[in-house]
Tab-separated table of C-alpha atoms in Angstrom:
chain	number	residue	atom	x	y	z
A	1	LEU	CA	-68.736	48.454	-170.957
A	2	GLY	CA	-65.680	46.633	-172.111
A	3	LEU	CA	-62.659	48.309	-170.419
A	4	GLY	CA	-64.680	51.495	-169.907
A	5	CYS	CA	-62.546	53.536	-172.383
A	6	VAL	CA	-65.446	55.086	-174.287
A	7	VAL	CA	-67.365	55.823	-171.157
A	8	ARG	CA	-64.362	57.498	-169.506
A	9	GLY	CA	-63.848	59.519	-172.629
A	10	CYS	CA	-67.428	60.677	-172.595
A	11	LEU	CA	-67.243	61.498	-168.927
A	12	ALA	CA	-64.350	63.897	-169.660
A	13	ASN	CA	-66.829	66.072	-171.542
A	14	GLY	CA	-68.535	68.210	-169.013
A	15	GLN	CA	-71.566	68.576	-171.242
A	16	VAL	CA	-72.466	64.893	-170.973
A	17	GLU	CA	-75.354	64.693	-168.517
A	18	SER	CA	-75.827	60.875	-168.423
A	19	ILE	CA	-74.525	57.648	-169.796
A	20	ASP	CA	-76.424	54.356	-169.915
A	21	VAL	CA	-74.136	51.413	-170.365
A	22	VAL	CA	-75.395	47.965	-171.333
A	23	GLU	CA	-73.086	45.044	-170.522
A	24	ARG	CA	-74.081	41.384	-170.525
A	25	ASP	CA	-71.158	39.959	-168.651
A	26	PRO	CA	-71.254	40.333	-164.826
A	27	ASP	CA	-67.572	39.664	-164.622
A	28	VAL	CA	-66.765	42.621	-166.894
A	29	ILE	CA	-69.046	44.877	-164.809
A	30	ALA	CA	-67.254	43.735	-161.597
A	31	LEU	CA	-63.881	44.262	-163.141
A	32	CYS	CA	-64.490	47.713	-164.740
A	33	LYS	CA	-67.227	49.322	-162.753
A	34	LYS	CA	-64.866	51.238	-160.460
A	35	GLY	CA	-63.197	52.885	-163.449
A	36	VAL	CA	-66.456	54.479	-164.472
A	37	ASP	CA	-67.788	55.255	-161.026
A	38	ASP	CA	-69.658	58.508	-161.628
A	39	PRO	CA	-73.196	59.555	-160.734
A	40	ARG	CA	-73.842	60.220	-164.402
A	41	VAL	CA	-73.314	56.496	-165.286
A	42	THR	CA	-75.976	53.878	-165.090
A	43	ILE	CA	-74.995	50.294	-165.848
A	44	HIS	CA	-77.618	47.846	-167.121
A	45	GLN	CA	-76.700	44.204	-166.978
A	46	MET	CA	-78.431	42.804	-170.057
A	47	ASP	CA	-77.774	41.601	-173.476
A	48	ALA	CA	-78.489	44.407	-176.001
A	49	LEU	CA	-78.934	41.813	-178.743
A	50	ARG	CA	-81.902	40.431	-176.913
A	51	GLU	CA	-83.377	43.535	-175.188
A	52	LEU	CA	-82.821	47.304	-175.116
A	53	PRO	CA	-82.493	49.545	-172.104
A	54	PRO	CA	-85.374	51.852	-171.209
A	55	GLY	CA	-85.559	55.330	-172.536
A	56	GLN	CA	-84.453	57.196	-175.631
A	57	PHE	CA	-80.948	58.475	-176.172
A	58	ASP	CA	-79.296	61.321	-178.028
A	59	TYR	CA	-76.519	58.966	-179.131
A	60	ALA	CA	-75.851	55.233	-178.952
A	61	TRP	CA	-72.436	53.744	-179.374
A	62	ASN	CA	-72.338	49.996	-179.995
A	63	ASP	CA	-69.219	48.140	-179.041
A	64	LEU	CA	-70.172	44.462	-179.200
A	65	TRP	CA	-68.290	41.235	-178.854
A	66	SER	CA	-69.258	38.106	-180.712
A	67	ASP	CA	-68.477	34.614	-179.615
A	68	THR	CA	-68.887	32.623	-182.802
A	69	ASP	CA	-67.757	29.509	-180.937
A	70	LYS	CA	-71.137	29.716	-179.077
A	71	GLY	CA	-73.137	30.155	-182.287
A	72	GLU	CA	-73.357	33.925	-182.156
A	73	LYS	CA	-73.470	35.863	-185.428
A	74	ARG	CA	-70.323	37.548	-186.715
A	75	LEU	CA	-69.538	40.946	-185.151
A	76	ALA	CA	-70.532	42.939	-188.263
A	77	GLU	CA	-73.901	41.242	-188.421
A	78	ASN	CA	-74.563	41.894	-184.616
A	79	HIS	CA	-73.640	45.532	-185.017
A	80	LEU	CA	-75.965	46.012	-187.919
A	81	ASP	CA	-78.851	44.087	-186.306
A	82	LEU	CA	-78.564	46.178	-183.153
A	83	MET	CA	-78.264	49.462	-185.094
A	84	PHE	CA	-81.252	48.718	-187.232
A	85	ARG	CA	-83.388	47.650	-184.300
A	86	MET	CA	-82.534	50.792	-182.328
A	87	LEU	CA	-83.429	52.925	-185.342
A	88	GLN	CA	-86.679	51.122	-185.893
A	89	LYS	CA	-87.701	51.586	-182.232
A	90	ARG	CA	-86.448	55.171	-182.272
A	91	LYS	CA	-84.193	54.468	-179.300
A	92	ALA	CA	-81.436	56.914	-180.382
A	93	LYS	CA	-81.143	60.005	-182.537
A	94	LYS	CA	-77.694	58.982	-183.721
A	95	ILE	CA	-76.024	55.553	-183.691
A	96	GLY	CA	-72.449	54.540	-184.242
A	97	CYS	CA	-70.162	51.580	-183.840
A	98	TRP	CA	-66.572	50.668	-184.410
A	99	GLN	CA	-65.915	50.471	-188.132
A	100	ALA	CA	-69.567	51.209	-189.005
A	101	ARG	CA	-68.644	52.574	-192.375
A	102	PRO	CA	-67.016	49.408	-193.718
A	103	TYR	CA	-70.037	47.297	-192.600
A	104	TRP	CA	-72.555	49.606	-194.278
A	105	LYS	CA	-70.413	50.027	-197.363
A	106	ARG	CA	-70.477	46.217	-198.024
A	107	LEU	CA	-74.279	46.123	-197.701
A	108	ILE	CA	-75.394	49.311	-199.224
A	109	PRO	CA	-72.476	50.695	-201.306
A	110	ASP	CA	-74.613	53.263	-203.208
A	111	TRP	CA	-75.607	55.035	-199.924
A	112	ILE	CA	-72.049	55.694	-198.762
């Protein structure tokens, strides 16, 4: 959910039928829920790195935050882990994240 900017941008498109948001931090949900108050939005309080929301999606946008001070993996690793897991479980037809191309380019330079 973050600040809700991506969600609000998607809601501006009248063709968007539904948006499922996964946010692990209840404080973020409380702070930003009002800004994305729309019947097309469902917020799931869960950690996407540990579990995935129900259903299959046309598109998944991953915007993660890593707290390396708490032993979490670096941001790039978390993004890739989540993207690969979603693809393996066929949770989304298309998947993206902030700066996906640089992450992938370092791991699989011949593909990009």
